[in-house]
Structure formats: structure tokens, C-alpha cells
Amino acid sequence: MKKSILVTVMLMAIGSYLGQAKWTLNDKQVTELSGDIKSLKVKVNIPKEILNHELVQICIDYTPDDNSREPDFSYCKEFKIEYLKSMDAVELIIVKDGGESPDFKAWNGYVRKHFYFNITGLKDSGLRTFENADLSVRIYGKDVSGYVWEDDKHIPTYKFENLKGYKIKWNLGAVSNSIASGNKLFEIKKFNSENGNSKIDTDDRFDQISSTLKSSDGSSVKFVCRKVDKGYSWNVSKGYSSKSVDNGSILEDLKYAVERELYIVSHNITKEKIPYSKTAFIDDAILASYYPQVLASEKTKPVKKKSEENGKMGSKFLNKVAAYGASSSSGGTSSSSKDAERFIQNRFQYFDWKNAVVGNKECQVLEIQVYKKSQLEKGNSGMKIIESERGKTTPLKIFVTESKGNYFVGMISKEGVNPLTEVESKFWNFTLDSVSFY
């Protein structure tokens, strides 16, 4: 995740300095970095162009050598021109005594403590999917460009000019092939290619792993898998009077929760009318997906025939809807209630889960094509597809499974509206094939 942090930097005035940048590793001048870093300093010129600006901002970035080429974190400090105009150069301490930088720190008001720029744990991180990274120092001119009203205050807006930039390559060493969840319940392999490497994130509190491949055009493909315990729900849409429902098993609860959210994205007014599942994991990718099968404006056909068993289950849920007050106070049926009934009557026909292998495990899989919000507009019967966008869908794949008494839900999706590129397709297939449940 990209972080932008305002910091306090202690600067030291340096005498006349003719070089562009001088990097000092463990008291020795270097042009590249490799392995562990115990001590690192950099001296950089102060460009004369700062005199053309009202303020100066100095930033230091840590940027992995992956396809996104975005800094993982960036610390910045602002100075008045009067403070810097008499200096020829400044020296910045990036690593001291194998630990944090004393020069770059940020105050976090939420936890009420300072955080310091720290790169010393990155080499041995199991999340790393790249061998090289860049450390960069950038100097910006900053000027007021206008004013806006915010909370009854006249707040200035700013423009920036990049005056100077200095960087050095850091070889962090070989990368491990895979990463396991916190309690080692499952693992995935890391995707590496000449066209880009995936970015790995974990949340050991929930045995969760995500792997994201970012493209140079700003879009991305994201995979996430997580262990879910009975009674735990994440990111579920609920209204003030929403009620819960038990679907008979954890796997059925997880599937129902996915279907409900995919429906509510297009019918938000129905969230209080459709019972929710107490056991659920809903990734943001689901909340950004519009499934054409459930759009009221679309005259779609069922993706599978309605079986006798599904009909009975649908009737049970319709009874639930009625019990939760689906009828309007006027004695008729509200539009939101009709939407709710449409979901209950058709969910087994429009959401076609199939048995399929993901990695080393047979799962129940829902694979659909979806639109994004930018491809839809408001119509008389709710959201409808913009005609020029019709057919320009992206894939969304969701799976649920059980392994040794543990239950998992996972999904992979494309952000943006462009079709999968060749490298994104390789990442998609490679990651799903690499999942191993223990």
C-alpha cells in the first residue's frame, strides 16, 4: 500500500559540494546497495531553483522493482526557503545502527506515537516478491495555486515542481517461492515474471493472504483467500432493521452472503428486506461488481434450470422475507420487497456454483462476468448498462471450501474495465493453481 507521510527531518548544512549525490554505506561511498544495511547516509545538492518557490518539500521513497513502479512508502518534510537558501547541500541519515532513521519520522495521532522511516526488515520479509528496489530522494518546489472552502475555512491548494531526484539501486537477494498463512493453514506461490511481480499482503489474525499484480496502466488483478469461522462476518451490507438467516452449513452461509451482496450492489434499497448471513467474507471486489443477471433492467435468462429442491429452499426464504416485514405499510408490496422476492425466487437459478479444483482442493466455485459502476447509468427500473459498454465485462471468480474442519473463501478479480492482458491471465491461472490447503 502506498503511504504518504509528513515527517520531521534534521538537516545539516554542508560546505560546497560538487557531486550530484553521495551515498555512504557503512562509512564507505557506494553506487549500489546489496544485502543488509547497517548504516546509510546520502548528501544531495540544494538546487538554486528553490528560490523560485515559496516552499520546499524533500521526500525519500522506497520503491520495489515491480510492474507498478510505485513507492511502497514515502516520507516528506516541508521547509521555508529562508532555511535552505544559504545551504549548498544537505546530509540525510537513512539508516542508523541497523535500525530506524533518526531524521525521518511521522506522528500518528490515532495511536499517539511517532513512526520512523525503517527499511531494515524488508530484506528478510516473507512478503517480498522482488529482488531489487530503489531508494530515492526527491526535492520539490511547492507553491499556492488557489484556495477552496472547507469546513468554513479558506484552505490553500498547492502545485509542485520536481526540481531534483536522486536514487540508488538496492539488491535485496533471492526471493522465496511461496508464502503460508499465519497458522500455516494454506499457502500460495509468488508470481514473478519479466513483466512484473505480484505484491503480497497477509493478515495473520485471520489467516488471510492476498496477492496483487499491478499493471503499468494503473489497473490490477487481485487474489485473496481467508479462513472464516462460524459467526464471523466481514463487509456485509446491513440496514437498521436487517435480520439474519441460517442456511444450514458454513459453506452455504458463505455462498449465500456472496449472492446477497452481488444482488444488493444493484438493488441497495433491498438490504433491509433480505436476511443476511452471520458467517461471511465480502471483499471490496464484490461490492464493485455489477452482475448483469440480477440487473432489473436486463431481461436475462436463468443460467441453470430451477430444480425441485431449489424451489423448496426458495419458498423457505420467501417465508423469511414475509416474516421480516417485506410488505409495505399500505397493504401493498413495496418495490424493494419485490426486488427482495426476485432475489429469493431466482438466486438458485442465477448463481450457478460448480464443483471445481482450486489448487489442491475441490471447491464450490462461482465464475461470472461483471460490469463496473462506470459502465452503468440510472434507468427507469434501476441501474442499466450503457449501450457503448455492453459486452465489455471482466471476470470474477469466487470459491468456498473446507479442509480439516477449517472453512475458506477466496476470490480473484480484475480492477478496471479493460480485459485481462496476457500477463494478467498468466497471473490469474498461476495463482489459482498454486493454492495449497493443508
PDB file of N, CA and C in Angstrom, residues 375-414:
ATOM      1  N   GLN A 375     -19.563   1.721 -16.011  1.00  0.00           N
ATOM      2  CA  GLN A 375     -20.174   1.203 -17.229  1.00  0.00           C
ATOM      3  C   GLN A 375     -21.701   1.195 -17.160  1.00  0.00           C
ATOM      4  N   LEU A 376     -22.253   1.707 -16.056  1.00  0.00           N
ATOM      5  CA  LEU A 376     -23.696   1.718 -15.882  1.00  0.00           C
ATOM      6  C   LEU A 376     -24.211   3.127 -15.672  1.00  0.00           C
ATOM      7  N   GLU A 377     -25.521   3.290 -15.859  1.00  0.00           N
ATOM      8  CA  GLU A 377     -26.189   4.558 -15.617  1.00  0.00           C
ATOM      9  C   GLU A 377     -27.569   4.285 -15.032  1.00  0.00           C
ATOM     10  N   LYS A 378     -28.190   5.297 -14.479  1.00  0.00           N
ATOM     11  CA  LYS A 378     -29.509   5.129 -13.885  1.00  0.00           C
ATOM     12  C   LYS A 378     -30.574   5.056 -14.976  1.00  0.00           C
ATOM     13  N   GLY A 379     -31.481   4.085 -14.800  1.00  0.00           N
ATOM     14  CA  GLY A 379     -32.590   3.941 -15.720  1.00  0.00           C
ATOM     15  C   GLY A 379     -33.910   3.946 -14.983  1.00  0.00           C
ATOM     16  N   ASN A 380     -35.009   3.753 -15.680  1.00  0.00           N
ATOM     17  CA  ASN A 380     -36.335   3.762 -15.050  1.00  0.00           C
ATOM     18  C   ASN A 380     -36.520   2.635 -14.050  1.00  0.00           C
ATOM     19  N   SER A 381     -35.876   1.508 -14.299  1.00  0.00           N
ATOM     20  CA  SER A 381     -36.010   0.357 -13.396  1.00  0.00           C
ATOM     21  C   SER A 381     -34.722   0.052 -12.659  1.00  0.00           C
ATOM     22  N   GLY A 382     -33.942   1.085 -12.377  1.00  0.00           N
ATOM     23  CA  GLY A 382     -32.689   0.905 -11.658  1.00  0.00           C
ATOM     24  C   GLY A 382     -31.488   1.067 -12.570  1.00  0.00           C
ATOM     25  N   MET A 383     -30.348   0.573 -12.131  1.00  0.00           N
ATOM     26  CA  MET A 383     -29.123   0.694 -12.905  1.00  0.00           C
ATOM     27  C   MET A 383     -29.222  -0.102 -14.199  1.00  0.00           C
ATOM     28  N   LYS A 384     -28.697   0.489 -15.296  1.00  0.00           N
ATOM     29  CA  LYS A 384     -28.694  -0.219 -16.568  1.00  0.00           C
ATOM     30  C   LYS A 384     -27.342  -0.024 -17.251  1.00  0.00           C
ATOM     31  N   ILE A 385     -27.040  -0.945 -18.130  1.00  0.00           N
ATOM     32  CA  ILE A 385     -25.750  -0.935 -18.821  1.00  0.00           C
ATOM     33  C   ILE A 385     -25.741   0.147 -19.891  1.00  0.00           C
ATOM     34  N   ILE A 386     -24.696   0.951 -19.921  1.00  0.00           N
ATOM     35  CA  ILE A 386     -24.510   1.922 -21.003  1.00  0.00           C
ATOM     36  C   ILE A 386     -24.284   1.145 -22.296  1.00  0.00           C
ATOM     37  N   GLU A 387     -25.035   1.455 -23.331  1.00  0.00           N
ATOM     38  CA  GLU A 387     -25.010   0.652 -24.552  1.00  0.00           C
ATOM     39  C   GLU A 387     -23.611   0.525 -25.147  1.00  0.00           C
ATOM     40  N   SER A 388     -22.836   1.602 -25.094  1.00  0.00           N
ATOM     41  CA  SER A 388     -21.485   1.540 -25.659  1.00  0.00           C
ATOM     42  C   SER A 388     -20.554   0.653 -24.843  1.00  0.00           C
ATOM     43  N   GLU A 389     -20.975   0.305 -23.610  1.00  0.00           N
ATOM     44  CA  GLU A 389     -20.164  -0.550 -22.740  1.00  0.00           C
ATOM     45  C   GLU A 389     -20.647  -2.000 -22.740  1.00  0.00           C
ATOM     46  N   ARG A 390     -21.752  -2.255 -23.393  1.00  0.00           N
ATOM     47  CA  ARG A 390     -22.339  -3.600 -23.367  1.00  0.00           C
ATOM     48  C   ARG A 390     -21.352  -4.631 -23.928  1.00  0.00           C
ATOM     49  N   GLY A 391     -21.198  -5.716 -23.182  1.00  0.00           N
ATOM     50  CA  GLY A 391     -20.299  -6.788 -23.591  1.00  0.00           C
ATOM     51  C   GLY A 391     -18.877  -6.630 -23.092  1.00  0.00           C
ATOM     52  N   LYS A 392     -18.524  -5.466 -22.550  1.00  0.00           N
ATOM     53  CA  LYS A 392     -17.165  -5.217 -22.075  1.00  0.00           C
ATOM     54  C   LYS A 392     -17.044  -5.586 -20.592  1.00  0.00           C
ATOM     55  N   THR A 393     -17.169  -6.865 -20.321  1.00  0.00           N
ATOM     56  CA  THR A 393     -17.159  -7.349 -18.935  1.00  0.00           C
ATOM     57  C   THR A 393     -15.777  -7.811 -18.519  1.00  0.00           C
ATOM     58  N   THR A 394     -15.603  -7.966 -17.215  1.00  0.00           N
ATOM     59  CA  THR A 394     -14.381  -8.541 -16.652  1.00  0.00           C
ATOM     60  C   THR A 394     -14.756  -9.727 -15.774  1.00  0.00           C
ATOM     61  N   PRO A 395     -13.846 -10.698 -15.601  1.00  0.00           N
ATOM     62  CA  PRO A 395     -14.191 -11.906 -14.852  1.00  0.00           C
ATOM     63  C   PRO A 395     -14.089 -11.710 -13.338  1.00  0.00           C
ATOM     64  N   LEU A 396     -14.922 -12.454 -12.622  1.00  0.00           N
ATOM     65  CA  LEU A 396     -14.880 -12.526 -11.166  1.00  0.00           C
ATOM     66  C   LEU A 396     -15.070 -13.988 -10.783  1.00  0.00           C
ATOM     67  N   LYS A 397     -14.131 -14.535 -10.027  1.00  0.00           N
ATOM     68  CA  LYS A 397     -14.187 -15.947  -9.635  1.00  0.00           C
ATOM     69  C   LYS A 397     -14.120 -16.040  -8.121  1.00  0.00           C
ATOM     70  N   ILE A 398     -15.082 -16.754  -7.541  1.00  0.00           N
ATOM     71  CA  ILE A 398     -15.190 -16.887  -6.087  1.00  0.00           C
ATOM     72  C   ILE A 398     -15.257 -18.370  -5.760  1.00  0.00           C
ATOM     73  N   PHE A 399     -14.570 -18.801  -4.699  1.00  0.00           N
ATOM     74  CA  PHE A 399     -14.629 -20.207  -4.306  1.00  0.00           C
ATOM     75  C   PHE A 399     -14.746 -20.332  -2.795  1.00  0.00           C
ATOM     76  N   VAL A 400     -15.405 -21.395  -2.359  1.00  0.00           N
ATOM     77  CA  VAL A 400     -15.501 -21.731  -0.937  1.00  0.00           C
ATOM     78  C   VAL A 400     -15.140 -23.198  -0.791  1.00  0.00           C
ATOM     79  N   THR A 401     -14.502 -23.546   0.340  1.00  0.00           N
ATOM     80  CA  THR A 401     -14.115 -24.934   0.562  1.00  0.00           C
ATOM     81  C   THR A 401     -13.866 -25.176   2.038  1.00  0.00           C
ATOM     82  N   GLU A 402     -13.715 -26.457   2.361  1.00  0.00           N
ATOM     83  CA  GLU A 402     -13.431 -26.876   3.746  1.00  0.00           C
ATOM     84  C   GLU A 402     -12.223 -27.799   3.729  1.00  0.00           C
ATOM     85  N   SER A 403     -11.346 -27.656   4.714  1.00  0.00           N
ATOM     86  CA  SER A 403     -10.173 -28.520   4.825  1.00  0.00           C
ATOM     87  C   SER A 403      -9.876 -28.774   6.303  1.00  0.00           C
ATOM     88  N   LYS A 404     -10.011 -30.022   6.711  1.00  0.00           N
ATOM     89  CA  LYS A 404      -9.715 -30.447   8.084  1.00  0.00           C
ATOM     90  C   LYS A 404     -10.459 -29.610   9.123  1.00  0.00           C
ATOM     91  N   GLY A 405     -11.731 -29.334   8.840  1.00  0.00           N
ATOM     92  CA  GLY A 405     -12.561 -28.599   9.785  1.00  0.00           C
ATOM     93  C   GLY A 405     -12.442 -27.097   9.705  1.00  0.00           C
ATOM     94  N   ASN A 406     -11.600 -26.591   8.811  1.00  0.00           N
ATOM     95  CA  ASN A 406     -11.461 -25.155   8.602  1.00  0.00           C
ATOM     96  C   ASN A 406     -12.154 -24.757   7.298  1.00  0.00           C
ATOM     97  N   TYR A 407     -12.779 -23.578   7.301  1.00  0.00           N
ATOM     98  CA  TYR A 407     -13.553 -23.128   6.150  1.00  0.00           C
ATOM     99  C   TYR A 407     -12.891 -21.894   5.530  1.00  0.00           C
ATOM    100  N   PHE A 408     -12.876 -21.881   4.199  1.00  0.00           N
ATOM    101  CA  PHE A 408     -12.166 -20.833   3.477  1.00  0.00           C
ATOM    102  C   PHE A 408     -13.045 -20.252   2.369  1.00  0.00           C
ATOM    103  N   VAL A 409     -12.857 -18.964   2.128  1.00  0.00           N
ATOM    104  CA  VAL A 409     -13.465 -18.314   0.968  1.00  0.00           C
ATOM    105  C   VAL A 409     -12.362 -17.524   0.269  1.00  0.00           C
ATOM    106  N   GLY A 410     -12.366 -17.583  -1.049  1.00  0.00           N
ATOM    107  CA  GLY A 410     -11.352 -16.879  -1.820  1.00  0.00           C
ATOM    108  C   GLY A 410     -11.949 -16.317  -3.088  1.00  0.00           C
ATOM    109  N   MET A 411     -11.256 -15.384  -3.697  1.00  0.00           N
ATOM    110  CA  MET A 411     -11.739 -14.803  -4.950  1.00  0.00           C
ATOM    111  C   MET A 411     -10.591 -14.155  -5.698  1.00  0.00           C
ATOM    112  N   ILE A 412     -10.786 -14.020  -6.995  1.00  0.00           N
ATOM    113  CA  ILE A 412      -9.820 -13.329  -7.836  1.00  0.00           C
ATOM    114  C   ILE A 412     -10.606 -12.466  -8.808  1.00  0.00           C
ATOM    115  N   SER A 413     -10.148 -11.242  -9.019  1.00  0.00           N
ATOM    116  CA  SER A 413     -10.920 -10.286  -9.814  1.00  0.00           C
ATOM    117  C   SER A 413      -9.991  -9.304 -10.505  1.00  0.00           C
ATOM    118  N   LYS A 414     -10.529  -8.662 -11.530  1.00  0.00           N
ATOM    119  CA  LYS A 414      -9.812  -7.638 -12.283  1.00  0.00           C
ATOM    120  C   LYS A 414     -10.364  -6.265 -11.922  1.00  0.00           C
TER     121      LYS A 414
END
